[in-house]
Coordinates of C-alpha atoms in Angstrom, one line a residue:
M1 CA 3.4 -124.5 89.9
K2 CA 4.4 -120.9 90.7
K3 CA 7.5 -121.3 88.5
K4 CA 5.4 -122.6 85.6
I5 CA 2.9 -119.7 85.9
L6 CA 5.6 -117.1 86.0
S7 CA 7.4 -118.7 83.1
G8 CA 4.2 -118.7 81.1
I9 CA 3.5 -115.0 81.8
L10 CA 7.0 -114.0 80.9
S11 CA 6.9 -116.0 77.7
V12 CA 3.6 -114.3 76.5
L13 CA 4.9 -110.8 77.4
L14 CA 8.3 -111.2 75.8
A15 CA 7.0 -113.0 72.7
A16 CA 4.8 -110.0 72.1
S17 CA 7.8 -107.7 72.3
M18 CA 9.3 -109.5 69.3
L19 CA 6.9 -107.5 67.2
V20 CA 8.6 -104.3 67.9
G21 CA 12.3 -105.2 68.0
C22 CA 14.2 -103.9 65.0
G23 CA 11.0 -102.4 63.5
G24 CA 9.1 -105.6 63.0
A25 CA 9.6 -108.5 60.6
A26 CA 12.8 -108.8 58.8
A27 CA 12.7 -108.0 55.1
P28 CA 15.6 -107.5 52.7
A29 CA 16.3 -103.9 51.9
S30 CA 15.1 -103.1 48.5
S31 CA 17.4 -100.9 46.4
S32 CA 15.6 -98.2 44.5
G33 CA 17.6 -97.2 41.4
S34 CA 20.9 -98.9 40.7
A35 CA 22.7 -100.8 43.4
S36 CA 26.2 -102.0 42.7
G37 CA 29.5 -102.3 44.3
K38 CA 31.4 -104.8 46.4
I39 CA 30.6 -105.3 50.1
G40 CA 33.1 -107.1 52.4
V41 CA 31.6 -109.2 55.1
A42 CA 34.1 -110.5 57.7
M43 CA 32.8 -113.1 60.2
P44 CA 34.9 -114.5 63.1
T45 CA 34.3 -118.3 62.7
K46 CA 32.2 -121.1 61.4
D47 CA 32.6 -123.0 64.7
L48 CA 29.5 -121.4 66.3
Q49 CA 26.2 -121.9 64.5
R50 CA 25.0 -118.4 64.9
W51 CA 27.9 -116.9 62.7
N52 CA 27.1 -119.3 59.9
Q53 CA 23.5 -118.0 60.0
D54 CA 24.6 -114.3 60.2
G55 CA 26.9 -114.7 57.3
A56 CA 24.4 -116.6 55.1
N57 CA 21.6 -114.1 55.9
M58 CA 23.8 -111.1 55.1
E59 CA 25.1 -112.6 51.9
K60 CA 21.6 -113.5 50.7
Q61 CA 20.1 -110.1 51.5
L62 CA 23.0 -108.1 50.1
K63 CA 22.9 -110.0 46.8
E64 CA 19.1 -109.5 46.7
A65 CA 19.8 -105.8 47.1
G66 CA 22.1 -105.9 44.1
Y67 CA 25.6 -106.0 45.6
D68 CA 28.6 -108.2 45.1
V69 CA 29.5 -109.8 48.4
D70 CA 32.9 -111.0 49.6
L71 CA 32.0 -113.1 52.7
Q72 CA 34.9 -114.5 54.7
Y73 CA 35.3 -116.5 57.9
A74 CA 38.5 -116.3 59.9
S75 CA 38.5 -119.5 62.0
N76 CA 38.8 -117.3 65.2
D77 CA 42.3 -116.3 64.1
I78 CA 43.0 -112.6 64.4
A79 CA 45.8 -112.6 61.8
T80 CA 43.6 -114.3 59.3
Q81 CA 40.8 -111.8 59.8
V82 CA 43.2 -108.9 59.4
S83 CA 44.5 -110.5 56.1
Q84 CA 41.0 -111.0 54.9
I85 CA 40.0 -107.4 55.5
E86 CA 43.2 -106.2 53.8
N87 CA 42.2 -108.3 50.7
M88 CA 38.7 -106.8 50.8
I89 CA 40.1 -103.3 50.8
S90 CA 42.6 -104.0 48.0
S91 CA 39.9 -105.7 45.9
G92 CA 37.7 -102.6 45.9
A93 CA 35.1 -103.1 48.7
K94 CA 33.1 -100.0 49.2
V95 CA 31.7 -100.9 52.7
L96 CA 33.0 -103.4 55.3
V97 CA 30.7 -105.2 57.7
I98 CA 32.9 -106.7 60.4
A99 CA 32.1 -109.1 63.3
S100 CA 35.5 -108.9 65.0
I101 CA 37.3 -111.7 66.7
D102 CA 38.9 -109.2 69.1
G103 CA 37.5 -105.8 69.4
D104 CA 41.0 -104.2 69.9
S105 CA 42.8 -105.9 67.1
L106 CA 41.8 -104.1 63.9
G107 CA 43.1 -100.6 64.3
T108 CA 45.8 -100.7 61.7
V109 CA 43.9 -102.4 59.0
L110 CA 40.9 -100.2 59.5
A111 CA 43.1 -97.1 59.3
Q112 CA 43.8 -98.3 55.7
A113 CA 40.0 -98.5 55.1
K114 CA 39.5 -95.0 56.4
E115 CA 42.3 -93.6 54.1
Q116 CA 40.5 -95.0 51.1
G117 CA 37.1 -93.7 52.2
I118 CA 35.6 -97.1 53.0
K119 CA 32.9 -97.1 55.6
V120 CA 32.9 -99.6 58.3
I121 CA 29.9 -101.2 60.1
A122 CA 30.8 -103.1 63.3
Y123 CA 28.5 -106.1 63.3
D124 CA 27.2 -107.4 66.6
R125 CA 30.7 -106.9 68.3
L126 CA 31.9 -103.4 68.8
I127 CA 35.3 -102.6 67.3
M128 CA 37.3 -100.7 69.8
N129 CA 39.8 -97.9 69.6
S130 CA 39.3 -97.2 65.9
D131 CA 37.9 -93.9 64.5
A132 CA 37.3 -95.8 61.2
V133 CA 34.1 -97.3 62.6
S134 CA 31.1 -95.4 61.1
Y135 CA 28.2 -97.4 62.6
Y136 CA 27.4 -100.3 64.9
A137 CA 24.6 -102.9 64.2
T138 CA 23.7 -105.2 67.1
F139 CA 21.1 -106.4 69.5
D140 CA 20.7 -104.6 72.8
N141 CA 23.4 -106.5 74.6
Y142 CA 22.8 -105.0 78.0
M143 CA 19.2 -106.0 77.6
V144 CA 20.3 -109.6 76.8
G145 CA 21.9 -109.8 80.2
T146 CA 19.0 -108.2 82.1
K147 CA 16.6 -110.7 80.5
Q148 CA 18.8 -113.6 81.6
G149 CA 19.1 -112.1 85.1
E150 CA 15.3 -111.4 85.3
Y151 CA 14.6 -115.0 84.2
I152 CA 16.6 -116.4 87.1
K153 CA 15.1 -113.8 89.5
Q154 CA 11.5 -114.8 88.5
Q155 CA 12.1 -118.6 88.4
L156 CA 13.7 -118.6 91.8
D157 CA 11.1 -116.1 93.1
L158 CA 13.9 -114.2 94.7
D159 CA 11.7 -111.4 96.1
N160 CA 9.6 -113.8 98.0
A161 CA 11.3 -117.2 98.5
A162 CA 13.4 -117.6 101.7
G163 CA 16.5 -119.0 100.0
P164 CA 19.4 -119.0 100.0
F165 CA 20.0 -120.3 96.5
N166 CA 23.3 -121.4 94.9
L167 CA 24.3 -119.7 91.7
E168 CA 27.3 -120.0 89.3
I169 CA 28.3 -117.6 86.5
F170 CA 29.7 -118.1 83.1
T171 CA 30.2 -115.3 80.6
G172 CA 32.1 -115.0 77.3
D173 CA 35.4 -114.1 75.8
P174 CA 37.2 -111.2 77.5
G175 CA 38.2 -109.8 74.1
D176 CA 34.6 -109.6 73.1
N177 CA 33.1 -106.2 74.3
N178 CA 29.6 -107.8 74.2
A179 CA 30.6 -110.2 77.0
R180 CA 30.9 -107.3 79.4
F181 CA 27.5 -105.9 78.4
F182 CA 25.8 -109.4 78.9
Y183 CA 27.6 -109.8 82.2
G184 CA 26.8 -106.2 83.4
G185 CA 23.1 -106.5 82.5
A186 CA 22.7 -109.8 84.4
L187 CA 24.7 -108.7 87.4
D188 CA 22.7 -105.5 87.7
V189 CA 19.7 -107.7 88.3
L190 CA 21.3 -110.4 90.4
K191 CA 24.1 -108.7 92.4
P192 CA 21.7 -107.2 95.0
Y193 CA 20.6 -110.7 95.9
I194 CA 24.3 -111.9 96.0
D195 CA 25.2 -109.0 98.3
S196 CA 22.2 -109.8 100.6
G197 CA 23.1 -113.5 100.7
K198 CA 19.9 -114.6 99.0
L199 CA 22.1 -115.9 96.1
V200 CA 25.3 -117.6 97.1
V201 CA 28.1 -118.3 94.6
Q202 CA 29.8 -121.3 96.3
S203 CA 32.8 -121.1 94.0
G204 CA 33.4 -117.5 94.9
Q205 CA 33.9 -116.7 91.3
V206 CA 31.8 -113.6 90.5
D207 CA 34.2 -110.9 89.0
F208 CA 34.2 -110.8 85.2
D209 CA 37.8 -111.9 84.9
N210 CA 37.0 -115.0 86.9
V211 CA 33.9 -116.0 85.0
A212 CA 35.0 -115.1 81.4
T213 CA 35.3 -118.0 79.0
A214 CA 38.0 -117.7 76.3
N215 CA 36.7 -117.9 72.8
W216 CA 33.2 -118.7 74.2
S217 CA 34.4 -122.2 74.1
T218 CA 32.1 -125.1 75.1
E219 CA 35.2 -127.1 76.1
N220 CA 36.6 -124.3 78.4
A221 CA 33.2 -123.9 80.0
Q222 CA 32.9 -127.6 80.6
A223 CA 36.3 -127.9 82.1
R224 CA 35.6 -125.0 84.5
M225 CA 32.3 -126.4 85.5
D226 CA 33.9 -129.8 86.1
A227 CA 36.2 -128.1 88.6
I228 CA 33.4 -126.1 90.2
I229 CA 31.3 -129.2 90.8
S230 CA 34.2 -131.2 92.2
A231 CA 35.1 -128.5 94.6
N232 CA 31.7 -127.3 95.7
Y233 CA 28.8 -129.7 94.7
A234 CA 30.2 -133.2 94.8
D235 CA 29.0 -133.6 98.4
G236 CA 25.3 -133.2 97.4
T237 CA 25.1 -129.4 97.8
K238 CA 22.3 -128.2 95.5
L239 CA 23.0 -126.0 92.6
D240 CA 20.0 -123.8 91.8
A241 CA 21.0 -121.8 88.8
V242 CA 23.8 -121.2 86.3
L243 CA 23.9 -117.9 84.5
C244 CA 25.4 -118.6 81.1
S245 CA 25.8 -115.7 78.7
N246 CA 25.4 -117.8 75.6
D247 CA 24.6 -121.2 74.3
S248 CA 28.1 -122.5 73.7
T249 CA 29.0 -121.9 77.4
A250 CA 25.6 -123.3 78.4
L251 CA 26.3 -126.4 76.4
G252 CA 29.6 -126.9 78.3
V253 CA 27.9 -126.4 81.6
T254 CA 25.2 -128.9 80.6
N255 CA 27.7 -131.5 79.5
S256 CA 29.5 -131.2 82.8
L257 CA 26.4 -131.5 84.9
T258 CA 25.3 -134.5 82.9
A259 CA 28.6 -136.2 83.7
N260 CA 29.2 -135.1 87.2
Y261 CA 26.1 -133.8 89.0
T262 CA 23.5 -135.9 90.6
G263 CA 21.2 -133.3 92.2
E264 CA 18.1 -131.6 91.1
W265 CA 18.7 -129.9 87.7
P266 CA 19.4 -126.2 88.0
I267 CA 18.0 -123.3 86.0
I268 CA 20.4 -122.6 83.0
T269 CA 20.3 -119.6 80.8
G270 CA 21.7 -119.2 77.3
Q271 CA 21.7 -117.1 74.2
D272 CA 21.4 -117.7 70.4
C273 CA 18.9 -120.6 70.3
D274 CA 21.4 -123.0 68.8
V275 CA 19.9 -126.3 67.7
A276 CA 21.7 -128.4 70.3
N277 CA 20.5 -126.0 73.0
V278 CA 16.9 -125.8 71.9
K279 CA 16.9 -129.6 72.0
N280 CA 18.3 -129.5 75.5
M281 CA 15.6 -126.9 76.4
I282 CA 12.9 -129.3 75.1
A283 CA 14.5 -132.1 77.1
G284 CA 14.5 -130.0 80.3
K285 CA 18.3 -129.5 80.5
Q286 CA 18.4 -125.8 79.6
S287 CA 15.8 -123.4 80.9
M288 CA 15.9 -120.6 78.3
S289 CA 17.9 -119.0 75.5
I290 CA 17.8 -115.5 74.3
F291 CA 16.5 -115.4 70.7
K292 CA 18.3 -113.0 68.5
D293 CA 16.8 -113.4 65.0
T294 CA 19.8 -113.0 62.7
R295 CA 17.5 -112.5 59.8
T296 CA 16.3 -109.3 61.4
L297 CA 19.8 -108.0 62.2
A298 CA 21.0 -108.9 58.7
A299 CA 18.1 -107.0 57.2
K300 CA 18.8 -103.9 59.3
T301 CA 22.5 -104.1 58.4
V302 CA 21.6 -104.3 54.7
E303 CA 19.5 -101.2 55.1
M304 CA 22.5 -99.4 56.6
V305 CA 24.8 -100.6 53.8
D306 CA 22.2 -99.5 51.2
A307 CA 22.0 -96.0 52.8
I308 CA 25.8 -95.6 52.8
M309 CA 26.1 -96.7 49.2
K310 CA 23.5 -94.1 48.2
G311 CA 25.2 -91.4 50.1
T312 CA 22.6 -91.0 52.9
E313 CA 22.7 -91.5 56.6
A314 CA 22.2 -95.0 57.9
P315 CA 19.3 -95.6 60.2
V316 CA 20.2 -95.6 63.9
N317 CA 18.3 -95.6 67.2
D318 CA 21.1 -95.1 69.7
T319 CA 23.7 -92.4 69.8
K320 CA 24.6 -92.5 73.5
T321 CA 25.5 -96.0 74.6
Y322 CA 28.5 -97.5 72.7
D323 CA 31.7 -95.6 73.0
N324 CA 34.6 -97.5 71.4
G325 CA 37.3 -95.3 72.9
T326 CA 37.3 -92.8 70.1
G327 CA 33.8 -91.6 70.6
V328 CA 30.2 -92.8 70.6
I329 CA 29.4 -94.9 67.6
P330 CA 25.9 -94.4 66.1
S331 CA 24.2 -97.7 66.5
Y332 CA 21.1 -99.6 65.6
L333 CA 20.0 -101.9 68.5
C334 CA 17.5 -104.7 67.8
E335 CA 15.5 -106.0 70.8
P336 CA 16.1 -109.6 71.9
V337 CA 13.5 -111.9 73.4
F338 CA 13.8 -115.2 75.3
A339 CA 12.6 -118.6 74.2
D340 CA 11.8 -121.4 76.6
V341 CA 9.8 -124.6 76.5
N342 CA 6.5 -122.6 76.5
N343 CA 7.1 -120.4 73.5
Y344 CA 9.9 -121.9 71.4
K345 CA 7.5 -123.2 68.8
E346 CA 6.0 -119.8 68.2
L347 CA 9.3 -118.0 68.1
L348 CA 11.5 -120.6 66.3
I349 CA 9.2 -122.9 64.2
D350 CA 6.2 -120.8 63.3
S351 CA 8.5 -118.0 62.3
G352 CA 10.4 -120.3 59.9
Y353 CA 13.7 -120.0 61.7
Y354 CA 13.8 -123.7 62.2
T355 CA 11.8 -126.7 61.1
E356 CA 10.4 -129.2 63.5
D357 CA 12.6 -131.9 62.1
Q358 CA 15.7 -129.8 62.9
L359 CA 14.7 -129.9 66.6
K360 CA 14.0 -133.6 66.9

């Protein structure tokens, strides 16, 4: 009962915070005067649902603002993404919006963009070690991690319950700078309890390098979870919580638990509110997922593009946090919220993000 009450309180408070993230409801940027020119939008892959939504929202809103849009997906292949960006530059793109596959892989091609005066907005993933990056548009990635950590803390009642509780950790691709922010935010909440023995990681895998998941792959997460269960939980040891930084890793963990684990179902975190994961949430197999409304981030990015194209400063709200190795990149951070079984209808269905039929 205590867990349900805590979850309900958290849901109400965090749903309310959705009203302030990114300045309120997402609306396409309107372009006063003439808006014209080509905007290149480079997305990493179509394999994850969220990037399809990001790309579609960006394309729609940029076109509504009057721009030509060159939207490309790179199938998680770095060479393909580099080639696509080179083509955007040569075909006359005025601004590049790039969600990189690997934050360190674009220095050479972006040097070409800088030489031609093309502004670059890093989208959701910070592009590292390039002075060609003008702006960064993202959600508050450290806050994503802290919300996941706080959820586990509250659900296990770590400040009051005797414990110990067993925890396992799954974060994202080591080449994605965001993964370290998600991991860092969550560990800042949970590590004191690990250090005190209230939380026990039976696998011993806590350091980032040991819990990273290449390509955010569901299959990689599932294989690692299979091994963890076999080595640590096959004897009936209870698993209380799994910190998963996003939904693709959470899906792998859930698949593994379904096949291999017979104990009481653990708390599982996630991020992105992918359809399969929301269905698992409704079914009681995933506890929560961070909701990052891609419509809102796309709208803010279009505002930034529009400002650049009109020769003005793009809107930012953070000039201290995100150093890409060449200096701090002016950033706009949208605030994430979490969805769980208590508030998903309000956040996801009532807002028009999904229909009820999509979640059946």
